[in-house]
Structures are given as C-alpha cells and as structure tokens.
PDB file of C-alpha atoms and ligand atoms in Angstrom:
ATOM      1  CA  UNK B   9     -79.809   7.247   5.410  1.00 71.00           C
ATOM      2  CA  UNK B  10     -76.199   6.174   4.913  1.00 84.00           C
ATOM      3  CA  UNK B  11     -73.725   8.017   2.946  1.00 94.00           C
ATOM      4  CA  UNK B  12     -72.143   6.119  -0.210  1.00 98.00           C
ATOM      5  CA  UNK B  13     -71.225   8.888  -2.370  1.00 97.00           C
ATOM      6  CA  UNK B  14     -68.578   7.936  -4.860  1.00 96.00           C
ATOM      7  CA  UNK B  15     -68.634   4.215  -4.143  1.00 98.00           C
ATOM      8  CA  UNK B  16     -69.181   1.717  -6.728  1.00 98.00           C
ATOM      9  CA  UNK B  17     -71.495  -1.465  -5.926  1.00 98.00           C
ATOM     10  CA  UNK B  18     -72.192  -4.668  -7.542  1.00 98.00           C
ATOM     11  CA  UNK B  19     -75.288  -6.317  -6.557  1.00 99.00           C
ATOM     12  CA  UNK B  20     -76.038  -9.780  -7.743  1.00 99.00           C
ATOM     13  CA  UNK B  21     -79.720 -11.127  -7.869  1.00 98.00           C
ATOM     14  CA  UNK B  22     -80.626  -7.247  -8.776  1.00 98.00           C
ATOM     15  CA  UNK B  23     -83.402  -8.018 -11.352  1.00 98.00           C
ATOM     16  CA  UNK B  24     -86.260  -8.304  -8.484  1.00 98.00           C
ATOM     17  CA  UNK B  25     -87.105  -8.996  -4.961  1.00 98.00           C
ATOM     18  CA  UNK B  26     -84.625  -8.228  -2.345  1.00 98.00           C
ATOM     19  CA  UNK B  27     -81.820  -7.662  -4.910  1.00 98.00           C
ATOM     20  CA  UNK B  28     -83.780  -4.877  -6.432  1.00 98.00           C
ATOM     21  CA  UNK B  29     -84.723  -3.174  -3.302  1.00 98.00           C
ATOM     22  CA  UNK B  30     -80.725  -3.792  -2.326  1.00 98.00           C
ATOM     23  CA  UNK B  31     -79.689  -1.660  -5.185  1.00 98.00           C
ATOM     24  CA  UNK B  32     -82.435   0.996  -4.876  1.00 98.00           C
ATOM     25  CA  UNK B  33     -81.283   1.499  -1.386  1.00 98.00           C
ATOM     26  CA  UNK B  34     -77.566   1.649  -2.399  1.00 98.00           C
ATOM     27  CA  UNK B  35     -78.313   3.851  -5.205  1.00 98.00           C
ATOM     28  CA  UNK B  36     -80.501   6.380  -2.725  1.00 98.00           C
ATOM     29  CA  UNK B  37     -77.212   6.460  -0.631  1.00 98.00           C
ATOM     30  CA  UNK B  38     -75.087   7.420  -3.788  1.00 98.00           C
ATOM     31  CA  UNK B  39     -73.743   4.970  -4.937  1.00 98.00           C
ATOM     32  CA  UNK B  40     -73.150   3.642  -8.610  1.00 98.00           C
ATOM     33  CA  UNK B  41     -74.612   0.389  -9.034  1.00 98.00           C
ATOM     34  CA  UNK B  42     -73.507  -2.477 -11.350  1.00 99.00           C
ATOM     35  CA  UNK B  43     -76.829  -4.809 -11.821  1.00 99.00           C
ATOM     36  CA  UNK B  44     -76.306  -8.797 -12.197  1.00 99.00           C
ATOM     37  CA  UNK B  45     -78.647 -11.469 -12.791  1.00 98.00           C
ATOM     38  CA  UNK B  46     -79.333 -13.659 -15.873  1.00 98.00           C
ATOM     39  CA  UNK B  47     -82.214 -11.801 -17.173  1.00 96.00           C
ATOM     40  CA  UNK B  48     -81.109  -8.511 -18.963  1.00 98.00           C
ATOM     41  CA  UNK B  49     -84.601  -7.435 -19.564  1.00 98.00           C
ATOM     42  CA  UNK B  50     -85.560  -7.204 -16.041  1.00 98.00           C
ATOM     43  CA  UNK B  51     -82.230  -5.599 -15.054  1.00 98.00           C
ATOM     44  CA  UNK B  52     -82.795  -2.779 -17.848  1.00 98.00           C
ATOM     45  CA  UNK B  53     -86.144  -2.189 -15.756  1.00 98.00           C
ATOM     46  CA  UNK B  54     -84.201  -1.924 -12.379  1.00 98.00           C
ATOM     47  CA  UNK B  55     -81.789   0.316 -14.142  1.00 98.00           C
ATOM     48  CA  UNK B  56     -84.407   2.574 -15.559  1.00 98.00           C
ATOM     49  CA  UNK B  57     -85.928   2.950 -12.083  1.00 98.00           C
ATOM     50  CA  UNK B  58     -82.663   3.981 -10.667  1.00 98.00           C
ATOM     51  CA  UNK B  59     -81.793   6.204 -13.434  1.00 98.00           C
ATOM     52  CA  UNK B  60     -85.397   7.944 -13.040  1.00 98.00           C
ATOM     53  CA  UNK B  61     -84.343   8.670  -9.257  1.00 97.00           C
ATOM     54  CA  UNK B  62     -81.271  10.480 -10.451  1.00 98.00           C
ATOM     55  CA  UNK B  63     -78.875   7.536  -9.751  1.00 98.00           C
ATOM     56  CA  UNK B  64     -76.327   5.529 -11.895  1.00 98.00           C
ATOM     57  CA  UNK B  65     -76.701   1.949 -12.902  1.00 98.00           C
ATOM     58  CA  UNK B  66     -75.543  -0.353 -15.564  1.00 98.00           C
ATOM     59  CA  UNK B  67     -76.566  -3.651 -16.558  1.00 98.00           C
ATOM     60  CA  UNK B  68     -74.577  -6.725 -16.400  1.00 98.00           C
ATOM     61  CA  UNK B  69     -76.384 -10.047 -17.509  1.00 98.00           C
ATOM     62  CA  UNK B  70     -74.341 -13.279 -16.180  1.00 98.00           C
ATOM     63  CA  UNK B  71     -74.873 -16.272 -14.555  1.00 98.00           C
ATOM     64  CA  UNK B  72     -72.980 -16.531 -11.583  1.00 98.00           C
ATOM     65  CA  UNK B  73     -72.522 -20.235 -11.672  1.00 98.00           C
ATOM     66  CA  UNK B  74     -69.990 -19.774 -14.463  1.00 98.00           C
ATOM     67  CA  UNK B  75     -66.685 -18.593 -12.701  1.00 98.00           C
ATOM     68  CA  UNK B  76     -65.304 -17.583 -16.150  1.00 98.00           C
ATOM     69  CA  UNK B  77     -67.999 -15.606 -16.977  1.00 98.00           C
ATOM     70  CA  UNK B  78     -68.404 -13.957 -13.442  1.00 98.00           C
ATOM     71  CA  UNK B  79     -64.466 -13.099 -13.925  1.00 98.00           C
ATOM     72  CA  UNK B  80     -65.136 -11.399 -17.173  1.00 98.00           C
ATOM     73  CA  UNK B  81     -68.253  -9.694 -15.919  1.00 98.00           C
ATOM     74  CA  UNK B  82     -66.633  -8.100 -12.986  1.00 98.00           C
ATOM     75  CA  UNK B  83     -63.243  -7.158 -14.953  1.00 98.00           C
ATOM     76  CA  UNK B  84     -65.631  -5.045 -17.469  1.00 98.00           C
ATOM     77  CA  UNK B  85     -67.405  -3.314 -14.243  1.00 98.00           C
ATOM     78  CA  UNK B  86     -64.214  -2.509 -12.733  1.00 97.00           C
ATOM     79  CA  UNK B  87     -62.630  -1.043 -16.182  1.00 97.00           C
ATOM     80  CA  UNK B  88     -66.227   1.041 -16.476  1.00 98.00           C
ATOM     81  CA  UNK B  89     -66.101   2.457 -13.002  1.00 97.00           C
ATOM     82  CA  UNK B  90     -62.399   2.112 -12.408  1.00 96.00           C
ATOM     83  CA  UNK B  91     -62.991   0.755  -8.986  1.00 96.00           C
ATOM     84  CA  UNK B  92     -65.434  -1.714  -7.046  1.00 97.00           C
ATOM     85  CA  UNK B  93     -65.993  -1.027  -3.411  1.00 98.00           C
ATOM     86  CA  UNK B  94     -69.045  -2.739  -2.323  1.00 98.00           C
ATOM     87  CA  UNK B  95     -70.180  -6.530  -3.508  1.00 98.00           C
ATOM     88  CA  UNK B  96     -73.664  -7.903  -2.365  1.00 99.00           C
ATOM     89  CA  UNK B  97     -73.926 -11.513  -3.002  1.00 99.00           C
ATOM     90  CA  UNK B  98     -77.739 -11.681  -2.974  1.00 98.00           C
ATOM     91  CA  UNK B  99     -78.547 -14.042  -5.843  1.00 98.00           C
ATOM     92  CA  UNK B 100     -80.308 -17.196  -4.684  1.00 98.00           C
ATOM     93  CA  UNK B 101     -82.429 -20.101  -5.707  1.00 98.00           C
ATOM     94  CA  UNK B 102     -84.431 -22.609  -3.748  1.00 98.00           C
ATOM     95  CA  UNK B 103     -85.139 -26.202  -4.783  1.00 98.00           C
ATOM     96  CA  UNK B 104     -87.000 -27.544  -1.859  1.00 97.00           C
ATOM     97  CA  UNK B 105     -88.007 -31.414  -1.536  1.00 97.00           C
ATOM     98  CA  UNK B 106     -87.514 -33.924   1.425  1.00 98.00           C
ATOM     99  CA  UNK B 107     -84.027 -35.099   1.690  1.00 98.00           C
ATOM    100  CA  UNK B 108     -85.357 -38.790   1.020  1.00 98.00           C
ATOM    101  CA  UNK B 109     -86.836 -37.569  -2.379  1.00 98.00           C
ATOM    102  CA  UNK B 110     -83.970 -34.810  -3.155  1.00 98.00           C
ATOM    103  CA  UNK B 111     -82.035 -35.647  -6.473  1.00 98.00           C
ATOM    104  CA  UNK B 112     -78.436 -34.986  -6.989  1.00 98.00           C
ATOM    105  CA  UNK B 113     -79.398 -31.898  -9.537  1.00 98.00           C
ATOM    106  CA  UNK B 114     -81.844 -30.498  -6.764  1.00 98.00           C
ATOM    107  CA  UNK B 115     -78.897 -30.813  -4.196  1.00 98.00           C
ATOM    108  CA  UNK B 116     -76.031 -28.882  -6.707  1.00 98.00           C
ATOM    109  CA  UNK B 117     -78.726 -26.045  -7.965  1.00 98.00           C
ATOM    110  CA  UNK B 118     -78.674 -23.884  -4.356  1.00 98.00           C
ATOM    111  CA  UNK B 119     -75.220 -24.966  -3.709  1.00 98.00           C
ATOM    112  CA  UNK B 120     -73.845 -23.819  -7.100  1.00 98.00           C
ATOM    113  CA  UNK B 121     -75.767 -20.594  -6.996  1.00 98.00           C
ATOM    114  CA  UNK B 122     -76.055 -19.474  -3.518  1.00 98.00           C
ATOM    115  CA  UNK B 123     -72.391 -20.690  -2.191  1.00 98.00           C
ATOM    116  CA  UNK B 124     -70.347 -21.367  -5.043  1.00 98.00           C
ATOM    117  CA  UNK B 125     -71.561 -18.550  -7.041  1.00 99.00           C
ATOM    118  CA  UNK B 126     -70.960 -16.115  -3.966  1.00 99.00           C
ATOM    119  CA  UNK B 127     -67.298 -17.788  -3.888  1.00 98.00           C
ATOM    120  CA  UNK B 128     -66.806 -16.746  -7.648  1.00 98.00           C
ATOM    121  CA  UNK B 129     -67.835 -12.966  -7.097  1.00 99.00           C
ATOM    122  CA  UNK B 130     -65.683 -12.811  -4.012  1.00 98.00           C
ATOM    123  CA  UNK B 131     -62.816 -14.282  -6.299  1.00 98.00           C
ATOM    124  CA  UNK B 132     -63.485 -11.718  -8.709  1.00 98.00           C
ATOM    125  CA  UNK B 133     -63.247  -8.670  -6.270  1.00 98.00           C
ATOM    126  CA  UNK B 134     -60.638  -9.526  -3.867  1.00 97.00           C
ATOM    127  CA  UNK B 135     -57.970  -8.355  -5.663  1.00 95.00           C
ATOM    128  CA  UNK B 136     -59.276  -4.925  -6.336  1.00 95.00           C
ATOM    129  CA  UNK B 137     -60.444  -4.726  -2.765  1.00 97.00           C
ATOM    130  CA  UNK B 138     -56.921  -5.529  -1.460  1.00 97.00           C
ATOM    131  CA  UNK B 139     -54.972  -3.343  -3.630  1.00 95.00           C
ATOM    132  CA  UNK B 140     -57.318  -0.351  -2.918  1.00 95.00           C
ATOM    133  CA  UNK B 141     -57.276  -1.373   0.937  1.00 97.00           C
ATOM    134  CA  UNK B 142     -61.081  -0.916   1.289  1.00 98.00           C
ATOM    135  CA  UNK B 143     -64.022  -3.089   0.494  1.00 98.00           C
ATOM    136  CA  UNK B 144     -67.578  -4.263   1.675  1.00 98.00           C
ATOM    137  CA  UNK B 145     -68.783  -7.653   1.133  1.00 99.00           C
ATOM    138  CA  UNK B 146     -72.270  -8.394   2.262  1.00 99.00           C
ATOM    139  CA  UNK B 147     -73.535 -12.074   1.712  1.00 99.00           C
ATOM    140  CA  UNK B 148     -77.176 -12.557   1.990  1.00 99.00           C
ATOM    141  CA  UNK B 149     -77.922 -15.792   4.002  1.00 98.00           C
ATOM    142  CA  UNK B 150     -81.261 -16.976   5.591  1.00 98.00           C
ATOM    143  CA  UNK B 151     -82.374 -17.684   9.144  1.00 98.00           C
ATOM    144  CA  UNK B 152     -82.548 -21.049   7.664  1.00 98.00           C
ATOM    145  CA  UNK B 153     -78.764 -21.393   7.733  1.00 98.00           C
ATOM    146  CA  UNK B 154     -78.790 -21.049  11.160  1.00 98.00           C
ATOM    147  CA  UNK B 155     -82.109 -22.954  12.365  1.00 98.00           C
ATOM    148  CA  UNK B 156     -82.527 -25.556   9.260  1.00 98.00           C
ATOM    149  CA  UNK B 157     -85.730 -26.128   7.781  1.00 97.00           C
ATOM    150  CA  UNK B 158     -87.720 -29.298   6.812  1.00 97.00           C
ATOM    151  CA  UNK B 159     -87.710 -29.838   3.063  1.00 97.00           C
ATOM    152  CA  UNK B 160     -84.587 -27.352   2.676  1.00 98.00           C
ATOM    153  CA  UNK B 161     -81.395 -29.254   3.308  1.00 98.00           C
ATOM    154  CA  UNK B 162     -79.932 -28.061   0.197  1.00 98.00           C
ATOM    155  CA  UNK B 163     -80.603 -24.459   0.700  1.00 98.00           C
ATOM    156  CA  UNK B 164     -79.973 -24.625   4.517  1.00 98.00           C
ATOM    157  CA  UNK B 165     -76.783 -26.220   3.598  1.00 99.00           C
ATOM    158  CA  UNK B 166     -75.854 -23.182   1.090  1.00 99.00           C
ATOM    159  CA  UNK B 167     -76.876 -20.645   3.554  1.00 99.00           C
ATOM    160  CA  UNK B 168     -75.045 -22.164   6.566  1.00 99.00           C
ATOM    161  CA  UNK B 169     -71.994 -22.638   3.925  1.00 99.00           C
ATOM    162  CA  UNK B 170     -72.267 -18.843   3.283  1.00 98.00           C
ATOM    163  CA  UNK B 171     -71.966 -17.883   7.084  1.00 99.00           C
ATOM    164  CA  UNK B 172     -68.851 -19.900   7.140  1.00 99.00           C
ATOM    165  CA  UNK B 173     -67.661 -18.282   4.062  1.00 99.00           C
ATOM    166  CA  UNK B 174     -68.393 -14.918   5.431  1.00 99.00           C
ATOM    167  CA  UNK B 175     -66.585 -15.468   9.037  1.00 99.00           C
ATOM    168  CA  UNK B 176     -63.551 -16.894   7.122  1.00 98.00           C
ATOM    169  CA  UNK B 177     -62.955 -14.155   4.542  1.00 98.00           C
ATOM    170  CA  UNK B 178     -63.631 -11.680   7.207  1.00 98.00           C
ATOM    171  CA  UNK B 179     -60.689 -13.027   9.176  1.00 98.00           C
ATOM    172  CA  UNK B 180     -58.382 -13.355   5.904  1.00 98.00           C
ATOM    173  CA  UNK B 181     -59.433  -9.514   4.741  1.00 98.00           C
ATOM    174  CA  UNK B 182     -59.768  -7.489   7.713  1.00 98.00           C
ATOM    175  CA  UNK B 183     -56.118  -6.361   7.535  1.00 98.00           C
ATOM    176  CA  UNK B 184     -56.906  -4.586   4.453  1.00 98.00           C
ATOM    177  CA  UNK B 185     -59.960  -2.873   5.794  1.00 98.00           C
ATOM    178  CA  UNK B 186     -62.371  -5.008   4.049  1.00 98.00           C
ATOM    179  CA  UNK B 187     -65.060  -6.065   5.942  1.00 98.00           C
ATOM    180  CA  UNK B 188     -67.554  -9.337   5.193  1.00 99.00           C
ATOM    181  CA  UNK B 189     -70.585  -9.730   6.774  1.00 99.00           C
ATOM    182  CA  UNK B 190     -73.911 -11.395   6.218  1.00 99.00           C
ATOM    183  CA  UNK B 191     -77.693 -10.641   6.314  1.00 99.00           C
ATOM    184  CA  UNK B 192     -79.901 -13.368   7.328  1.00 99.00           C
ATOM    185  CA  UNK B 193     -83.538 -12.313   6.264  1.00 98.00           C
ATOM    186  CA  UNK B 194     -86.481 -14.372   7.804  1.00 98.00           C
ATOM    187  CA  UNK B 195     -89.560 -14.581   5.490  1.00 97.00           C
ATOM    188  CA  UNK B 196     -89.777 -11.953   3.141  1.00 97.00           C
ATOM    189  CA  UNK B 197     -92.567 -11.470   0.397  1.00 96.00           C
ATOM    190  CA  UNK B 198     -90.926 -12.192  -2.977  1.00 96.00           C
ATOM    191  CA  UNK B 199     -91.024 -14.205  -6.061  1.00 94.00           C
ATOM    192  CA  UNK B 200     -89.294 -17.064  -4.143  1.00 93.00           C
ATOM    193  CA  UNK B 201     -91.961 -17.296  -1.530  1.00 92.00           C
ATOM    194  CA  UNK B 202     -94.819 -16.246  -3.607  1.00 92.00           C
ATOM    195  CA  UNK B 203     -95.926 -20.251  -3.942  1.00 92.00           C
ATOM    196  CA  UNK B 204     -96.615 -20.394  -0.219  1.00 91.00           C
ATOM    197  CA  UNK B 205    -100.278 -21.248   0.603  1.00 93.00           C
ATOM    198  CA  UNK B 206    -102.141 -18.438   2.514  1.00 93.00           C
ATOM    199  CA  UNK B 207    -103.070 -20.784   5.396  1.00 94.00           C
ATOM    200  CA  UNK B 208     -99.151 -21.384   5.872  1.00 92.00           C
ATOM    201  CA  UNK B 209     -98.440 -17.854   5.750  1.00 94.00           C
ATOM    202  CA  UNK B 210    -101.132 -16.890   8.269  1.00 94.00           C
ATOM    203  CA  UNK B 211     -99.515 -19.466  10.500  1.00 94.00           C
ATOM    204  CA  UNK B 212     -96.298 -18.027   9.753  1.00 93.00           C
ATOM    205  CA  UNK B 213     -97.144 -14.562  10.590  1.00 96.00           C
ATOM    206  CA  UNK B 214     -98.428 -15.699  13.968  1.00 96.00           C
ATOM    207  CA  UNK B 215     -95.071 -17.038  14.806  1.00 94.00           C
ATOM    208  CA  UNK B 216     -93.244 -14.012  14.042  1.00 98.00           C
ATOM    209  CA  UNK B 217     -93.269 -11.434  17.248  1.00 98.00           C
ATOM    210  CA  UNK B 218     -93.413  -8.421  15.239  1.00 98.00           C
ATOM    211  CA  UNK B 219     -96.762  -9.705  13.817  1.00 97.00           C
ATOM    212  CA  UNK B 220     -96.079  -9.467   9.857  1.00 97.00           C
ATOM    213  CA  UNK B 221     -94.202 -10.813   7.021  1.00 96.00           C
ATOM    214  CA  UNK B 222     -91.178  -8.993   5.883  1.00 98.00           C
ATOM    215  CA  UNK B 223     -90.428  -6.741   2.708  1.00 98.00           C
ATOM    216  CA  UNK B 224     -87.624  -6.460   0.592  1.00 98.00           C
ATOM    217  CA  UNK B 225     -87.532  -2.889   1.852  1.00 98.00           C
ATOM    218  CA  UNK B 226     -86.713  -3.942   5.387  1.00 98.00           C
ATOM    219  CA  UNK B 227     -83.603  -5.804   4.279  1.00 98.00           C
ATOM    220  CA  UNK B 228     -82.016  -3.200   2.096  1.00 98.00           C
ATOM    221  CA  UNK B 229     -81.328  -0.170   4.699  1.00 98.00           C
ATOM    222  CA  UNK B 230     -79.534  -3.037   6.575  1.00 98.00           C
ATOM    223  CA  UNK B 231     -77.287  -3.755   3.601  1.00 98.00           C
ATOM    224  CA  UNK B 232     -76.712  -0.152   2.996  1.00 98.00           C
ATOM    225  CA  UNK B 233     -75.821   0.232   6.809  1.00 98.00           C
ATOM    226  CA  UNK B 234     -73.144  -2.802   6.419  1.00 98.00           C
ATOM    227  CA  UNK B 235     -71.900  -1.161   3.001  1.00 98.00           C
ATOM    228  CA  UNK B 236     -71.420   2.513   4.853  1.00 98.00           C
ATOM    229  CA  UNK B 237     -68.796   4.095   7.228  1.00 96.00           C
ATOM    230  CA  UNK B 238     -71.203   3.680  10.057  1.00 97.00           C
ATOM    231  CA  UNK B 239     -70.335  -0.008  10.039  1.00 98.00           C
ATOM    232  CA  UNK B 240     -66.527  -0.038   9.685  1.00 97.00           C
ATOM    233  CA  UNK B 241     -66.037  -1.851  12.900  1.00 98.00           C
ATOM    234  CA  UNK B 242     -68.398  -4.389  12.278  1.00 98.00           C
ATOM    235  CA  UNK B 243     -66.867  -7.816  10.334  1.00 99.00           C
ATOM    236  CA  UNK B 244     -67.795 -11.489  10.355  1.00 99.00           C
ATOM    237  CA  UNK B 245     -71.006 -10.892  11.737  1.00 98.00           C
ATOM    238  CA  UNK B 246     -74.377 -12.228  10.613  1.00 98.00           C
ATOM    239  CA  UNK B 247     -77.276  -9.747  11.083  1.00 98.00           C
ATOM    240  CA  UNK B 248     -80.851 -11.250  11.310  1.00 98.00           C
ATOM    241  CA  UNK B 249     -83.544  -9.358   9.829  1.00 98.00           C
ATOM    242  CA  UNK B 250     -86.498 -11.333  10.740  1.00 98.00           C
ATOM    243  CA  UNK B 251     -88.983  -9.628  12.543  1.00 98.00           C
ATOM    244  CA  UNK B 252     -87.904 -11.735  15.822  1.00 98.00           C
ATOM    245  CA  UNK B 253     -88.408 -15.108  14.261  1.00 97.00           C
ATOM    246  CA  UNK B 254     -85.196 -16.633  15.823  1.00 97.00           C
ATOM    247  CA  UNK B 255     -85.189 -15.062  19.141  1.00 96.00           C
TER     248      UNK B 255
HETATM  249  P1  NDP P  15     -86.197 -13.974  -5.952  1.00 79.78           P
HETATM  250  O1  NDP P  15     -86.369 -15.064  -6.464  1.00 79.78           O
HETATM  251  O2  NDP P  15     -87.080 -12.932  -6.163  1.00 79.78           O
HETATM  252  O3  NDP P  15     -84.891 -13.352  -6.894  1.00 79.78           O
HETATM  253  C1  NDP P  15     -83.587 -14.167  -6.927  1.00 79.78           C
HETATM  254  C2  NDP P  15     -82.520 -13.070  -7.605  1.00 79.78           C
HETATM  255  O4  NDP P  15     -81.593 -14.285  -8.114  1.00 79.78           O
HETATM  256  C3  NDP P  15     -82.944 -12.777  -9.071  1.00 79.78           C
HETATM  257  O5  NDP P  15     -82.808 -11.647  -9.151  1.00 79.78           O
HETATM  258  C4  NDP P  15     -82.485 -13.994 -10.045  1.00 79.78           C
HETATM  259  O6  NDP P  15     -82.189 -13.428 -11.302  1.00 79.78           O
HETATM  260  C5  NDP P  15     -80.919 -14.249  -9.270  1.00 79.78           C
HETATM  261  N1  NDP P  15     -80.411 -15.184  -9.729  1.00 79.78           N
HETATM  262  C6  NDP P  15     -80.681 -16.626  -9.546  1.00 79.78           C
HETATM  263  N2  NDP P  15     -79.797 -17.535 -10.069  1.00 79.78           N
HETATM  264  C7  NDP P  15     -78.810 -16.652 -10.756  1.00 79.78           C
HETATM  265  C8  NDP P  15     -77.631 -16.929 -11.422  1.00 79.78           C
HETATM  266  N3  NDP P  15     -77.135 -18.422 -11.642  1.00 79.78           N
HETATM  267  N4  NDP P  15     -77.122 -16.152 -11.715  1.00 79.78           N
HETATM  268  C9  NDP P  15     -77.133 -14.618 -11.410  1.00 79.78           C
HETATM  269  N5  NDP P  15     -78.427 -14.181 -10.800  1.00 79.78           N
HETATM  270  C10 NDP P  15     -79.011 -15.282 -10.141  1.00 79.78           C
HETATM  271  O7  NDP P  15     -85.338 -14.004  -4.505  1.00 79.78           O
HETATM  272  P2  NDP P  15     -85.441 -13.032  -3.341  1.00 79.78           P
HETATM  273  O8  NDP P  15     -85.330 -11.733  -3.679  1.00 79.78           O
HETATM  274  O9  NDP P  15     -86.532 -13.608  -2.421  1.00 79.78           O
HETATM  275  O10 NDP P  15     -84.032 -13.689  -2.422  1.00 79.78           O
HETATM  276  C11 NDP P  15     -82.965 -12.890  -2.592  1.00 79.78           C
HETATM  277  C12 NDP P  15     -81.977 -13.351  -1.763  1.00 79.78           C
HETATM  278  O11 NDP P  15     -82.305 -13.262  -0.473  1.00 79.78           O
HETATM  279  C13 NDP P  15     -81.601 -14.958  -2.000  1.00 79.78           C
HETATM  280  O12 NDP P  15     -80.108 -15.320  -1.848  1.00 79.78           O
HETATM  281  C14 NDP P  15     -82.315 -15.823  -1.112  1.00 79.78           C
HETATM  282  O13 NDP P  15     -81.948 -17.174  -0.846  1.00 79.78           O
HETATM  283  C15 NDP P  15     -82.211 -14.732   0.305  1.00 79.78           C
HETATM  284  N6  NDP P  15     -83.662 -14.833   1.042  1.00 79.78           N
HETATM  285  C16 NDP P  15     -84.808 -14.613   0.610  1.00 79.78           C
HETATM  286  C17 NDP P  15     -85.900 -14.823   1.943  1.00 79.78           C
HETATM  287  C18 NDP P  15     -87.139 -14.687   1.098  1.00 79.78           C
HETATM  288  O14 NDP P  15     -87.974 -15.016   2.246  1.00 79.78           O
HETATM  289  N7  NDP P  15     -87.530 -14.201   0.122  1.00 79.78           N
HETATM  290  C19 NDP P  15     -85.340 -15.238   3.061  1.00 79.78           C
HETATM  291  C20 NDP P  15     -84.032 -15.297   3.489  1.00 79.78           C
HETATM  292  C21 NDP P  15     -83.073 -15.356   2.284  1.00 79.78           C
HETATM  293  P3  NDP P  15     -82.505 -13.894 -12.970  1.00 79.78           P
HETATM  294  O15 NDP P  15     -83.657 -14.845 -12.561  1.00 79.78           O
HETATM  295  O16 NDP P  15     -82.799 -12.917 -13.869  1.00 79.78           O
HETATM  296  O17 NDP P  15     -81.086 -14.617 -13.049  1.00 79.78           O
END
C-alpha cells in the first residue's frame, strides 16, 4: 500500500500481536525489519513468516527496559544494515489494579517498559537519524492515555507520557526531517486483551461505533502510512485507531 523500499525499520514487541502485524506490514511495503522483543523463539517465527513472504528480517532479543542492552542491540542493527530509518516503539505491558491496591512494582512495570523503554530506543536511534537527516519514529500509545481508565492508572500514565514524549521529540527533531507520531489503538484482540470476560467484550463492542473489536491488522497499515513518504508533512500527532470509541 505504502512504499518503504530500501528502508530499515526496527519494531519493538515484534514477537506477537500488534508488533507482529506491524512488522509484516512494513516488510510487505519493502522495508527490512529488525525484530526486537525478549523472546528469541517467537521472533524467529515472525522472521520466518517475513522471509516466506519474500521480505528481509533479523532477530534481536532484547529487554527494552535495559538501556545498555538497547544501545548495544541498536548499534548491532545499524552495523548490520548500514542505516536505520524507522523506529516503531510498540513493546508494552499492563499491570492492572485499582490505585488503592497498586504496588510500587506494579506502578513501575508499565512505566519502565512503555515509557522508559521507548525513551531508551529513541536515544539509541536519534544520532544516526540526525546524521542521515531522515527518520520516522512511531510510538504505539493507547486511547487510555487520552481518556484514562479505572484500574489502569499506571498504564494510562505511561501511555499519556508517551504522547507528551511524541510531541516534544517531534518539536526537537523536525528540523532534520525526522517525524515523530503516535498511534492510539482502541481495543485490539491480542494476548494483552485475551483475559477479558466474554460479557465485557460484548458490552465493549456495543460501545464501538464501527460495531466490532479491532484487529492488529487494523493498526499495522496506519503505522506503514506514518513511516512512508505520504506522511512526510505530519509530525507530533496522535492518530486514533479505535473504531470511533473516542469520538
Ligand atoms: P502483546 O502483549 O500481545 O505483545 C506485547 C509485546 O511487547 C510482545 O511482543 C512482548 O514480547 C513485547 N515486550 C513486552 N515487554 C518487553 C520488554 N521489556 N522488552 C522487549 N519487548 C517487550 O500486546 P499487544 O500486541 O496487544 O500490544 C502492543 C502495543 O499496543 C502495546 O504497547 C500496547 O500497550 C498497545 N496497545 C494495545 C491495545 C490492545 O487492545 N491490544 C490497545 C492500545 C494499545 P516478549 O514477551 O517476547 O518480550
């Protein structure tokens, strides 16, 4: 749909769900994709899928909460491909609980992965992107970062933080033709949402104007669009992909 020939992309949380779909979409558009998550085995499966479809992929197991590991991993990716054009900060976790029951560790987990992890990855790409005077950074936030959600104060704070990070870095990096945007999915069917009871899913579906829950494949082409030349005059924005939940 969008042309990403000769571009090199890094996708975090590429082992499953939305990150897997984004990796396939970027590859289908012509990009070489460096796949990052903690599980090498699941990344190998996604890599095999990409290669089967005629694309190029490589596997880079890394915990994005570890700044030094991120820096070494991104250096290895840049050395392997000789460039780094697109970063998709997609890796994320939830630790849901009401604020009165939320432990300090449960507070830290989404902040460290969803927000600090994205910061670690942006730090690792910003110099090469500034040098090449081109870059696309796409942060996967959530509508919960805009609306809030009972039982998700930690997760919502991390996702709202990601929107602030997106806007600020967009302002800092625009003069070098680096765009920074966020994509805010609504409810998407993945491992992250698999535990929701069927009755709750039904009630949720009724609150979605487009009348269905989302799929990873609803989010992936929007990321490919933001990574493409077609989106070169868009920066600092948050695009909602939520079936109209937040109209
Ligand atoms: P999944 O739970 O299916 O996948 C999460 C991904 O993140 C996995 O690939 C996991 O890989 C990776 N990951 C988690 N922690 C780390 C870490 N410390 N270092 C590296 N990788 C890590 O989630 P989804 O696909 O549903 O979500 C993807 C993104 O979309 C998340 O940021 C999520 O917050 C966001 N989102 C999801 C929505 C939904 O309804 N599903 C709605 C709105 C936003 P591994 O375990 O191998 O490390």
